[in-house]
Coordinates of C-alpha atoms in Angstrom, one line a residue:
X21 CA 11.6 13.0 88.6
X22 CA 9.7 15.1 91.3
X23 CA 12.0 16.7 94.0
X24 CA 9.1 16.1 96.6
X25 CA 10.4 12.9 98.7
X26 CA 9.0 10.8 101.0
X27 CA 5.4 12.2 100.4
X28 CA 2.6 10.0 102.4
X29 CA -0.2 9.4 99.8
X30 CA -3.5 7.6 100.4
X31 CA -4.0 4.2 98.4
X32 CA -6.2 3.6 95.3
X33 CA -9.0 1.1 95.2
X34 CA -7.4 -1.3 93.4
X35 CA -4.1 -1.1 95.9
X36 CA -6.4 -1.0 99.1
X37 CA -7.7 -4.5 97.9
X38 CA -4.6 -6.3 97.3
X39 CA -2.9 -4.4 100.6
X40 CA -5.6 -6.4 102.8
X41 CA -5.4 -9.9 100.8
X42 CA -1.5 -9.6 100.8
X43 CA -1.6 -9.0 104.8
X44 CA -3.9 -12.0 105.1
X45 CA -1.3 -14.1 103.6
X46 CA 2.1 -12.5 104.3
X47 CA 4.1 -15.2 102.6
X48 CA 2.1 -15.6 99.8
X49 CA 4.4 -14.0 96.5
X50 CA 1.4 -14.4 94.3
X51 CA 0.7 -11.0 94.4
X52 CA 3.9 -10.1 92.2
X53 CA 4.0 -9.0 88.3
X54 CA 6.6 -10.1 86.1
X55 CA 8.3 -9.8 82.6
X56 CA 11.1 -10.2 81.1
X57 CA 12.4 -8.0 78.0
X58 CA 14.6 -10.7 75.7
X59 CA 17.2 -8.3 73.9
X60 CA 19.2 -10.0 71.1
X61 CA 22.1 -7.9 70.3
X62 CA 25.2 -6.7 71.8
X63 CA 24.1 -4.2 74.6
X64 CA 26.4 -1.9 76.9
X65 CA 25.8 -3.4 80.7
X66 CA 26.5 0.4 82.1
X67 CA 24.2 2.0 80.2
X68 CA 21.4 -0.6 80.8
X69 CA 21.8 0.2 84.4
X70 CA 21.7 3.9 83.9
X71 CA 18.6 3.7 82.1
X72 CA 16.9 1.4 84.5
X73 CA 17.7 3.4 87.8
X74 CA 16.4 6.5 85.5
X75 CA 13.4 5.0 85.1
X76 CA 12.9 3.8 88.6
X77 CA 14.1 7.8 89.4
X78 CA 11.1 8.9 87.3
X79 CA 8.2 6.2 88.2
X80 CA 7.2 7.4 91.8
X81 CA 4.7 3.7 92.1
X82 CA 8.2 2.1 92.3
X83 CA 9.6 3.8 94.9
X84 CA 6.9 3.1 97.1
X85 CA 6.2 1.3 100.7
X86 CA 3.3 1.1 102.9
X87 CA 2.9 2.9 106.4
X88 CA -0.1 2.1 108.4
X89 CA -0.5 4.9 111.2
X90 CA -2.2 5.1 115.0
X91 CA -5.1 5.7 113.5
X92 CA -5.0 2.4 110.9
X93 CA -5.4 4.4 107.7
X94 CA -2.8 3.3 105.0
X95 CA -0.3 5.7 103.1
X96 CA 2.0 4.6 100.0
X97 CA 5.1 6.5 100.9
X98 CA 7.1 7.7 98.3
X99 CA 10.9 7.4 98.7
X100 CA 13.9 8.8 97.1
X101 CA 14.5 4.9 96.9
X102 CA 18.4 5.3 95.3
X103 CA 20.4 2.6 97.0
X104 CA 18.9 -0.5 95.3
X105 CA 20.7 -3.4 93.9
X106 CA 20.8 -4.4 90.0
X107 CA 22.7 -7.7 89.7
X108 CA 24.2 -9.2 86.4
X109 CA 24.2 -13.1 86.3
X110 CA 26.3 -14.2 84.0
X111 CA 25.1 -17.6 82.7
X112 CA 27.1 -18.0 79.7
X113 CA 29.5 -21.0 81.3
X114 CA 26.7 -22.7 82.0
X115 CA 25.5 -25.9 80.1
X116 CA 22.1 -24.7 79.3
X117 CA 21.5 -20.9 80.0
X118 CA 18.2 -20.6 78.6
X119 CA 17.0 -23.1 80.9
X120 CA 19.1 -22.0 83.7
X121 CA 17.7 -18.7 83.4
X122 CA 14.0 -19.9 83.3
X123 CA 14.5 -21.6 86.2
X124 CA 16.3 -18.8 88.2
X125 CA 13.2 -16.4 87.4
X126 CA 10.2 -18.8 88.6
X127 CA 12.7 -19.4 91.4
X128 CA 12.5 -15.3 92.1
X129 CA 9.0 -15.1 91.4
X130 CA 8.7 -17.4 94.5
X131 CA 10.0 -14.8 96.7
X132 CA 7.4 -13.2 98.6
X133 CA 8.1 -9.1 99.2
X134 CA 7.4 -6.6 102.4
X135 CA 5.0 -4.1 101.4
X136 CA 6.8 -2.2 104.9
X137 CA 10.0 -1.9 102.9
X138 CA 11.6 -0.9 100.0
X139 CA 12.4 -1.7 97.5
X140 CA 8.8 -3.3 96.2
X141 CA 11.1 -4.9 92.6
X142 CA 13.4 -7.3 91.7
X143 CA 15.0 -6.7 88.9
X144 CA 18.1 -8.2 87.7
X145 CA 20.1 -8.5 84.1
X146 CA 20.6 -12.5 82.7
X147 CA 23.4 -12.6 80.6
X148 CA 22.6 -15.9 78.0
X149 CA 25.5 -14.8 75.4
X150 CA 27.8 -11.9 74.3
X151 CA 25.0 -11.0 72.1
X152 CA 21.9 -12.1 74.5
X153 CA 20.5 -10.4 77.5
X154 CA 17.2 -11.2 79.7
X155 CA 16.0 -7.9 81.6
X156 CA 14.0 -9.5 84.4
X157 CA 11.5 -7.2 86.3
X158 CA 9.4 -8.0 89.2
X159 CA 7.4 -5.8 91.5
X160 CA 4.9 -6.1 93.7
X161 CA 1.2 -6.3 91.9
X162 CA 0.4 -3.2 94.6
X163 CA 2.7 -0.5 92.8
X164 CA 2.3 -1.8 89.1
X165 CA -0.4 -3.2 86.7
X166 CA 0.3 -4.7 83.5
X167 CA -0.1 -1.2 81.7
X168 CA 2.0 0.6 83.9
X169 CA 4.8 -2.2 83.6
X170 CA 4.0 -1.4 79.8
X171 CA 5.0 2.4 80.0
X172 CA 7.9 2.1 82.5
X173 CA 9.8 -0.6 80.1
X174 CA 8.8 1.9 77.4
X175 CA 11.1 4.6 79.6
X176 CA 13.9 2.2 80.0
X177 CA 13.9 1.7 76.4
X178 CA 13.6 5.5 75.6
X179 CA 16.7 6.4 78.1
X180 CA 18.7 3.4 76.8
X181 CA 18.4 4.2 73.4
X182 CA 19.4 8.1 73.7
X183 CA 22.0 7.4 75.7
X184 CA 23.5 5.1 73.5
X185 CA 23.6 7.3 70.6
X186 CA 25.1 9.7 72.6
X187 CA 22.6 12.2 73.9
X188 CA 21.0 13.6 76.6
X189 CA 18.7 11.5 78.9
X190 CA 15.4 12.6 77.6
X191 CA 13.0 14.1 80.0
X192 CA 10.4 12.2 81.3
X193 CA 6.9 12.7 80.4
X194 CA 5.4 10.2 83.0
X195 CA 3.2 11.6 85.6
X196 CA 2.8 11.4 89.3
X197 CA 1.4 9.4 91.6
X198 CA -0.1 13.1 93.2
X199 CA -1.8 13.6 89.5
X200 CA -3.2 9.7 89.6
X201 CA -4.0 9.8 93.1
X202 CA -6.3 13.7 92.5
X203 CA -7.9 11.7 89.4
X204 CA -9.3 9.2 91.2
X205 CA -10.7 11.4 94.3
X206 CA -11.9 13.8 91.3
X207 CA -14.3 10.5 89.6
X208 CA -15.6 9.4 93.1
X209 CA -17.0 13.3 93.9
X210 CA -18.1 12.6 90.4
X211 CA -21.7 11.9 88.4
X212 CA -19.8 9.8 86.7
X213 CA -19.0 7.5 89.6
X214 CA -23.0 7.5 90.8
X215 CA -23.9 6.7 87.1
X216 CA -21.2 3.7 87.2
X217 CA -22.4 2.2 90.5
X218 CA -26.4 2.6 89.2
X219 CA -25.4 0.6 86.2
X220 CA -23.2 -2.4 88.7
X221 CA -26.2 -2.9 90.2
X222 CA -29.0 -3.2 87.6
X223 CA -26.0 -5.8 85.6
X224 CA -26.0 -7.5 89.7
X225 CA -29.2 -7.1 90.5
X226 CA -30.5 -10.8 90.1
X227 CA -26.5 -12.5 90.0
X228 CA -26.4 -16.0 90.0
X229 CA -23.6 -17.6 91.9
X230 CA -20.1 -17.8 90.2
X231 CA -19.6 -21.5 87.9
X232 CA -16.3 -22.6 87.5
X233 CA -14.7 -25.4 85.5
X234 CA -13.3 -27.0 88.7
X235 CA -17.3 -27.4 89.8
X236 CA -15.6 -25.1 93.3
X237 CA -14.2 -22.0 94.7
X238 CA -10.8 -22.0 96.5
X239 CA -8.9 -19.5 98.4
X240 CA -5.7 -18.0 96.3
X241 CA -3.0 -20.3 96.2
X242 CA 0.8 -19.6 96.3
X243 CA 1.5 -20.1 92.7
X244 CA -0.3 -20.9 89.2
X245 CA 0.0 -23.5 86.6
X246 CA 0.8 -21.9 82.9
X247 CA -0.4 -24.1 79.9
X248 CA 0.5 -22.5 76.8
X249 CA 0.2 -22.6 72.9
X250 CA -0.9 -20.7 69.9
X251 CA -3.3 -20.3 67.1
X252 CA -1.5 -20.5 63.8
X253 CA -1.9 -17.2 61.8
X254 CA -4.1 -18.6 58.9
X255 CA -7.0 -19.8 61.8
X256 CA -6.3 -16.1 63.2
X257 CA -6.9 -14.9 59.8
X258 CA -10.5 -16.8 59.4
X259 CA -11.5 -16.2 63.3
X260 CA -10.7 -12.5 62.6
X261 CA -13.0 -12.3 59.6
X262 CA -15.7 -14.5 61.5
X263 CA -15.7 -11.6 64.2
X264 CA -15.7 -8.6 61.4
X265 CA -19.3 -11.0 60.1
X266 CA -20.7 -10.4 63.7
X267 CA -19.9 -6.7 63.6
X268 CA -17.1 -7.1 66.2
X269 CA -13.5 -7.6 67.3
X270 CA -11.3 -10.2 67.7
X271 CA -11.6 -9.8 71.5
X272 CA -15.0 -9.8 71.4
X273 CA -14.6 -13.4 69.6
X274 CA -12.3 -14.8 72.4
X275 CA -14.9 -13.2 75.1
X276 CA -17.7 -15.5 73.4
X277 CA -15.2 -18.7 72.9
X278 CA -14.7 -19.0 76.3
X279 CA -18.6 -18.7 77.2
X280 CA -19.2 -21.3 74.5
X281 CA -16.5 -23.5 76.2
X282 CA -17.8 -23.0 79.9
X283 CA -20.9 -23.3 79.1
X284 CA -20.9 -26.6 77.0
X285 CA -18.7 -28.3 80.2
X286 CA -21.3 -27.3 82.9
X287 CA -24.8 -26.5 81.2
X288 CA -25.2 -23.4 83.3
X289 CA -26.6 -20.5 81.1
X290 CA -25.9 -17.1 83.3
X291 CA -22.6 -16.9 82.9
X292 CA -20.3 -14.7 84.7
X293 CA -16.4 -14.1 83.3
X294 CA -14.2 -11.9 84.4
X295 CA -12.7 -9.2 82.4
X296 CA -9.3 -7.2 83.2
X297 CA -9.7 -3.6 82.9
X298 CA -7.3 -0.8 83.1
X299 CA -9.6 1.4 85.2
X300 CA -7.7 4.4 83.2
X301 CA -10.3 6.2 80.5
X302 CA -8.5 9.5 81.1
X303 CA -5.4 11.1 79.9
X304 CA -3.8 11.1 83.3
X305 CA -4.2 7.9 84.2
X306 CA -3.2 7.0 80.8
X307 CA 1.0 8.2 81.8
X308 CA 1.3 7.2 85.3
X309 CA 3.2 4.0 86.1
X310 CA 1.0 2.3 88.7
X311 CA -1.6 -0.1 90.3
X312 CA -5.0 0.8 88.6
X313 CA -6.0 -2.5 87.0
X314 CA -9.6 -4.2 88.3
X315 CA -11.5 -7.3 87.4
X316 CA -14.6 -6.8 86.3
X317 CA -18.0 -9.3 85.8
X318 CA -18.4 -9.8 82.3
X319 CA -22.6 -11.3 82.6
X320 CA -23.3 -13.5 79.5
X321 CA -26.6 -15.5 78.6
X322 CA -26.0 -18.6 76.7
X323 CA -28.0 -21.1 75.4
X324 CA -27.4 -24.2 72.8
X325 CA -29.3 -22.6 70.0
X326 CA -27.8 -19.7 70.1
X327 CA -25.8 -19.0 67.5
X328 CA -22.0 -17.9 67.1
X329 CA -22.6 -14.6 65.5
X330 CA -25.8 -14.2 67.7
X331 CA -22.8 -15.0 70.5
X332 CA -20.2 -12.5 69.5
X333 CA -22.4 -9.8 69.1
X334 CA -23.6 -10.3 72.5
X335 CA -20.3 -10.5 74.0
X336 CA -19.4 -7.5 72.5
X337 CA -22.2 -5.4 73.1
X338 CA -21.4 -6.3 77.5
X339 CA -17.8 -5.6 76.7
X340 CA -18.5 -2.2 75.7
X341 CA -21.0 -1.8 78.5
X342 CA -18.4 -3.0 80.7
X343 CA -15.8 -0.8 79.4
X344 CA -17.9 2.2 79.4
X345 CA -18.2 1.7 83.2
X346 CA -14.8 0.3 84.1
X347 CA -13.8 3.4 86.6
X348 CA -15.9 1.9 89.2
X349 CA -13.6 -0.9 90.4
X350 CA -13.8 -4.8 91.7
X351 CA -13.3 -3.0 95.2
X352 CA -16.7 -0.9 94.9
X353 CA -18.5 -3.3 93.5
X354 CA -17.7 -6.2 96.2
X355 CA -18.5 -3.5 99.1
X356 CA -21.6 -2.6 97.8
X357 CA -22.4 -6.1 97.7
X358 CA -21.3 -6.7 101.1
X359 CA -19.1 -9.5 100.0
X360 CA -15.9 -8.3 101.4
X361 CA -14.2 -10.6 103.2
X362 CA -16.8 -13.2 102.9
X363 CA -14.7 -15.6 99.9
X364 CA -17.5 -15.3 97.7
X365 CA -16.6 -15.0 94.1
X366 CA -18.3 -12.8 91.8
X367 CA -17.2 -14.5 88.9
X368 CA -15.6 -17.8 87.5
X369 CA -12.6 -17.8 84.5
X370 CA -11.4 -15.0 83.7
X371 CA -10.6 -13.8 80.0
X372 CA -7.6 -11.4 79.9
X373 CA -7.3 -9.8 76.2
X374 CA -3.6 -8.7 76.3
X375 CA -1.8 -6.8 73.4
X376 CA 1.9 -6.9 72.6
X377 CA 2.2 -3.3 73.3
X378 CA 4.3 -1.0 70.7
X379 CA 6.9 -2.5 68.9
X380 CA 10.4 -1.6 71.9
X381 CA 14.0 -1.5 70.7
X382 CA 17.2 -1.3 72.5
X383 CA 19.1 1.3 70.4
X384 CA 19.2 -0.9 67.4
X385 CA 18.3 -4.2 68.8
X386 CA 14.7 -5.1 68.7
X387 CA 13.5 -6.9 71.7
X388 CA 10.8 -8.9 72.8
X389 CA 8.6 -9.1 76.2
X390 CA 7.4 -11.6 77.6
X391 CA 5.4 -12.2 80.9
X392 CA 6.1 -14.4 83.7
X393 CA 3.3 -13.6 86.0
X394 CA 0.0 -11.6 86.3
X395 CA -0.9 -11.7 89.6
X396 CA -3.2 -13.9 91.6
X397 CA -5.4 -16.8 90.0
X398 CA -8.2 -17.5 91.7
X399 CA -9.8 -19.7 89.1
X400 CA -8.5 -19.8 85.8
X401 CA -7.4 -17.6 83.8
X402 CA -7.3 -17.8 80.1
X403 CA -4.7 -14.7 78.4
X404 CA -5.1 -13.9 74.9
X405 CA -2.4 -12.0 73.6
X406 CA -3.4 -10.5 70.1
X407 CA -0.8 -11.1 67.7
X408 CA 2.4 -10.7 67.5
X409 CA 4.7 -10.0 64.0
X410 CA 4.3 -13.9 62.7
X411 CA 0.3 -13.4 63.2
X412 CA -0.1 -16.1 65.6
X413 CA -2.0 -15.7 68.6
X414 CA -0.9 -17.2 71.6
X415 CA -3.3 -18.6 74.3
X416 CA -2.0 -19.2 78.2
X417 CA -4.2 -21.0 80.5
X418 CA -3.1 -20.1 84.2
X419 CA -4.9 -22.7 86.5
X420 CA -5.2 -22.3 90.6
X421 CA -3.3 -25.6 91.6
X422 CA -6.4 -25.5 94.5
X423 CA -8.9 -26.6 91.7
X424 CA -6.8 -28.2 89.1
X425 CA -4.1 -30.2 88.1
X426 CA -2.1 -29.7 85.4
X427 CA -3.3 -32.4 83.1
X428 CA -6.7 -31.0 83.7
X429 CA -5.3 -27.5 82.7
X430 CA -3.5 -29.0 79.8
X431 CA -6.9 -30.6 78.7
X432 CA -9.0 -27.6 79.0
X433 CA -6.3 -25.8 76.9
X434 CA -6.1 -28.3 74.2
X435 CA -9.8 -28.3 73.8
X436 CA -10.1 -24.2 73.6
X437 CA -7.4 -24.8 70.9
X438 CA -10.1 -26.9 69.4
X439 CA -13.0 -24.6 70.1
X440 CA -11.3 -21.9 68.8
X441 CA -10.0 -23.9 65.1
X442 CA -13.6 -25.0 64.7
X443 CA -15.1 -21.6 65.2
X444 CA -12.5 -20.4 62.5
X445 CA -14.6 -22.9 60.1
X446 CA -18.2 -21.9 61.2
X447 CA -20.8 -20.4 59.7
X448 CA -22.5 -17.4 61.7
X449 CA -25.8 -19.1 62.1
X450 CA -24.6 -22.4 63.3
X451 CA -26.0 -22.7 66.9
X452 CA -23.0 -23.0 69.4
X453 CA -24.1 -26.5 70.9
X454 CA -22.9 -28.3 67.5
X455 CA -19.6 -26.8 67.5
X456 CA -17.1 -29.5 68.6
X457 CA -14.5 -29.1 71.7
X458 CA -13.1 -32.3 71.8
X459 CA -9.9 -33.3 68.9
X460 CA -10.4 -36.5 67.2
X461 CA -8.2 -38.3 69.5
X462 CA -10.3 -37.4 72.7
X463 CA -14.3 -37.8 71.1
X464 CA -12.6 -41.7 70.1
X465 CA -11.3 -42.2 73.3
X466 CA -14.8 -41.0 75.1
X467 CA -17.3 -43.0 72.7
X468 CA -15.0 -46.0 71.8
X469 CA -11.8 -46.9 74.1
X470 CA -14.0 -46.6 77.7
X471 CA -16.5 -48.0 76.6
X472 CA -14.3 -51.0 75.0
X473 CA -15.6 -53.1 77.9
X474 CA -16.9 -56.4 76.1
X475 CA -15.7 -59.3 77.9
X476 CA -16.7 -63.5 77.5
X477 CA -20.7 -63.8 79.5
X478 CA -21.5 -67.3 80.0
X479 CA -25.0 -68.3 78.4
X480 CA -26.5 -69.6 81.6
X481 CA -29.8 -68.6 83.0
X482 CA -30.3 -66.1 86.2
X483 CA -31.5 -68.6 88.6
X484 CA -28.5 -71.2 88.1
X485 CA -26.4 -67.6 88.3
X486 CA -28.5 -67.4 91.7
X487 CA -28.0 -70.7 92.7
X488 CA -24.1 -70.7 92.3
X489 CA -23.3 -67.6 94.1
X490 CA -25.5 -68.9 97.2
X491 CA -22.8 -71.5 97.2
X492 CA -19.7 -68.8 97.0
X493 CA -21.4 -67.0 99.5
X494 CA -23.6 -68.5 101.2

């Protein structure tokens, strides 16, 4: 925990670009990260909050507000931040507290929260059983990314665990917000950062404009719609050695299943996905709990004879471009574009590759995370979370309500269920405009049960037909 309080920092990139969309839409909570950590076991509720204000003590990103001064620059402002409430709901008396607690969570996640004032989380413990707890944290996507919630549950788990056996609070090895911040300031006064920005525009240079599934752009709503299902672990299995065929990864696979899938539903052949990053490719940025994470385009060129292993290769070989160059954020790349504040989109669904993370235990009870929300949807967003112990790999579809509803979400996920299964059976050389996206159910209701329209037609000739509706209507 640094002894240096109420520090005023400058923002990063990524936090300057959610500050202004956040003050365009003050009441908008869409711009909160969630996840809770499902403990089964009998945990002590004292220590739980011990560990947690520890690692709130030592993860400065939490502990933050925003000051604008005379001058309108922006300054995260770090705070001691120690008077901060940690409620414990008891749900055991009620009749379903699974559900009860589901509910109370997206109720929360509805909440929006003041940037001007701290504290920036919610978190609170959900008490399901004597030998089931929820730990539900919240925070505002500003102070924490995805990988910085990652290494902060990580410290909650670490403390937790000590102290329960009895020891010492371990020290913290997380870093500051002062190491980040120097980082970041280090790559732009970079060649790095001129090398990044020259490759961004020869990938831009010619851009075509964003294509969605909804056939639209809208602004960000207040909330998403979650589909969600999995691959069973023997498809993973065969989709996994499919990509090894095409001399690349799994992700690489689920990069090239979504441009099969966009593709084949609106012909277009430049496509443009986005693709989460961390933005940290150093060993600083790597320990500090905070808001680094960018969007990225992810340019493909598709066409119906191309085929699947031609597919994945290609999808890999931009991936690694893309990751090679993934210091130079969504915020450069839209200034340099002079899109800022226009609405224009540089890209359409988005494909977010996201791991479990190392395996977490409460002192002796293994636990399991889950996440609640990512942030805004602008689009769609499909997450692929590489699997889990069983080996199945689950698949969310997070939908902007704007563009679609959620039987069109649920539709679109069914059929990348499909894609994906079907893939798992190809050959390398098939071409990708023969693999089959609709279930049996849907290509019979298409081809046969709308077009069931055969009705009685009486065998008389066109000019009696003539002559009786001048009668009707004369």
């Amino acid at each position: 925990m640094s002894g240096d309080q109420n520090r005023h920092l400058p923002l990063t990139a990524a936090q300057t670009g959610i500050w202004f969309a956040q003050e365009l839409d003050p009441q908008n909570p869409i711009y909160k990260v969630a996840e809770y950590v499902d403990i089964q076991g009998r945990v002590d509720l004292v220590l739980v909050e011990v560990a947690v204000r520890q690692a709130v003590a030592d993860t400065e990103a939490f502990r933050v507000r925003v000051e604008v001064d005379d001058e309108g620059m922006l300054w995260q402002v770090v705070d001691r931040l120690v008077d901060w409430p940690l409620p414990v709901m008891d749900l055991r008396e009620t009749a379903d507290p699974w559900a009860q607690a589901q509910e109370w969570m997206q109720s929360n996640l509805r909440r929006p929260i003041d940037l001007r004032r701290a504290p920036v989380f919610s978190f609170t413990v959900l008490r399901l059983a004597t030998d089931r707890f929820l730990l539900y944290l919240s925070g505002h996507h500003l102070a924490m990314d995805g990988f910085g919630f990652s290494l902060f549950i990580q410290r909650i788990a670490e403390v937790y665990t000590a102290l329960d056996a009895g020891l010492e609070c371990p020290p913290s090895t997380l870093g500051s917000l002062g190491l980040l911040l120097a980082d970041e300031a280090s790559y732009r006064a970079s060649d790095r950062f001129t090398r990044d920005r020259k490759y961004w525009a020869e990938q831009l240079v010619d851009r075509s404009d964003a294509v969605g599934l909804a056939g639209q752009l809208a602004v960000t709503s207040h909330t998403f719609l979650r589909q969600t299902g999995y691959v069973p672990a023997p498809v993973v299995d065969r989709l996994r050695a499919l990509a090894r065929r095409s001399r690349a990864s799994l992700p690489a696979l689920a990069m090239a299943a979504l441009a099969i899938y966009v593709h084949r539903l609106t012909g277009a052949s430049d496509l443009m996905l986005g693709l989460p990053v961390t933005g940290r490719t150093g060993t600083v940025a790597r320990n500090v709990p905070a808001m680094l994470a960018s969007q990225l385009p992810l340019r493909m060129r598709v066409h119906p004879q191309m085929s699947i292993g031609d597919l994945v290769h290609h999808a890999a070989e931009r991936a690694r471009g893309l990751l090679r160059h993934q210091r130079y954020s969504y915020e450069h790349l839209a200034r340099d574009l002079g899109i800022v504040g226009t609405g224009e989109h540089l890209f359409g669904p988005v494909i977010n590759i996201r791991g479990y993370g190392p395996a977490l235990c409460f002192a002796q009870h293994p636990v399991t995370l889950h996440n609640l929300a990512i942030g805004p949807v602008n689009d769609l967003v499909v997450n692929v979370y590489d699997p889990s112990g069983d080996g199945a790999l689950r698949i969310d579809f997070d939908a902007n309500p704007a563009l679609y509803r959620s039987e069109e979400n649920a539709a679109h996920h069914r059929r990348f269920l499909v894609l994906l299964e079907n893939l798992a059976g190809a050959d390398l050389d098939q071409p990708i405009g023969r693999i089959e996206i609709l279930s049996a159910e849907e290509r019979h209701q298409l081809l046969v049960d709308y077009n069931a329209t055969t009705a009685p037609v009486s065998q008389t000739c066109l000019p009696v037909l003539f002559e009786q509706q001048v009668v009707r209507t004369p």
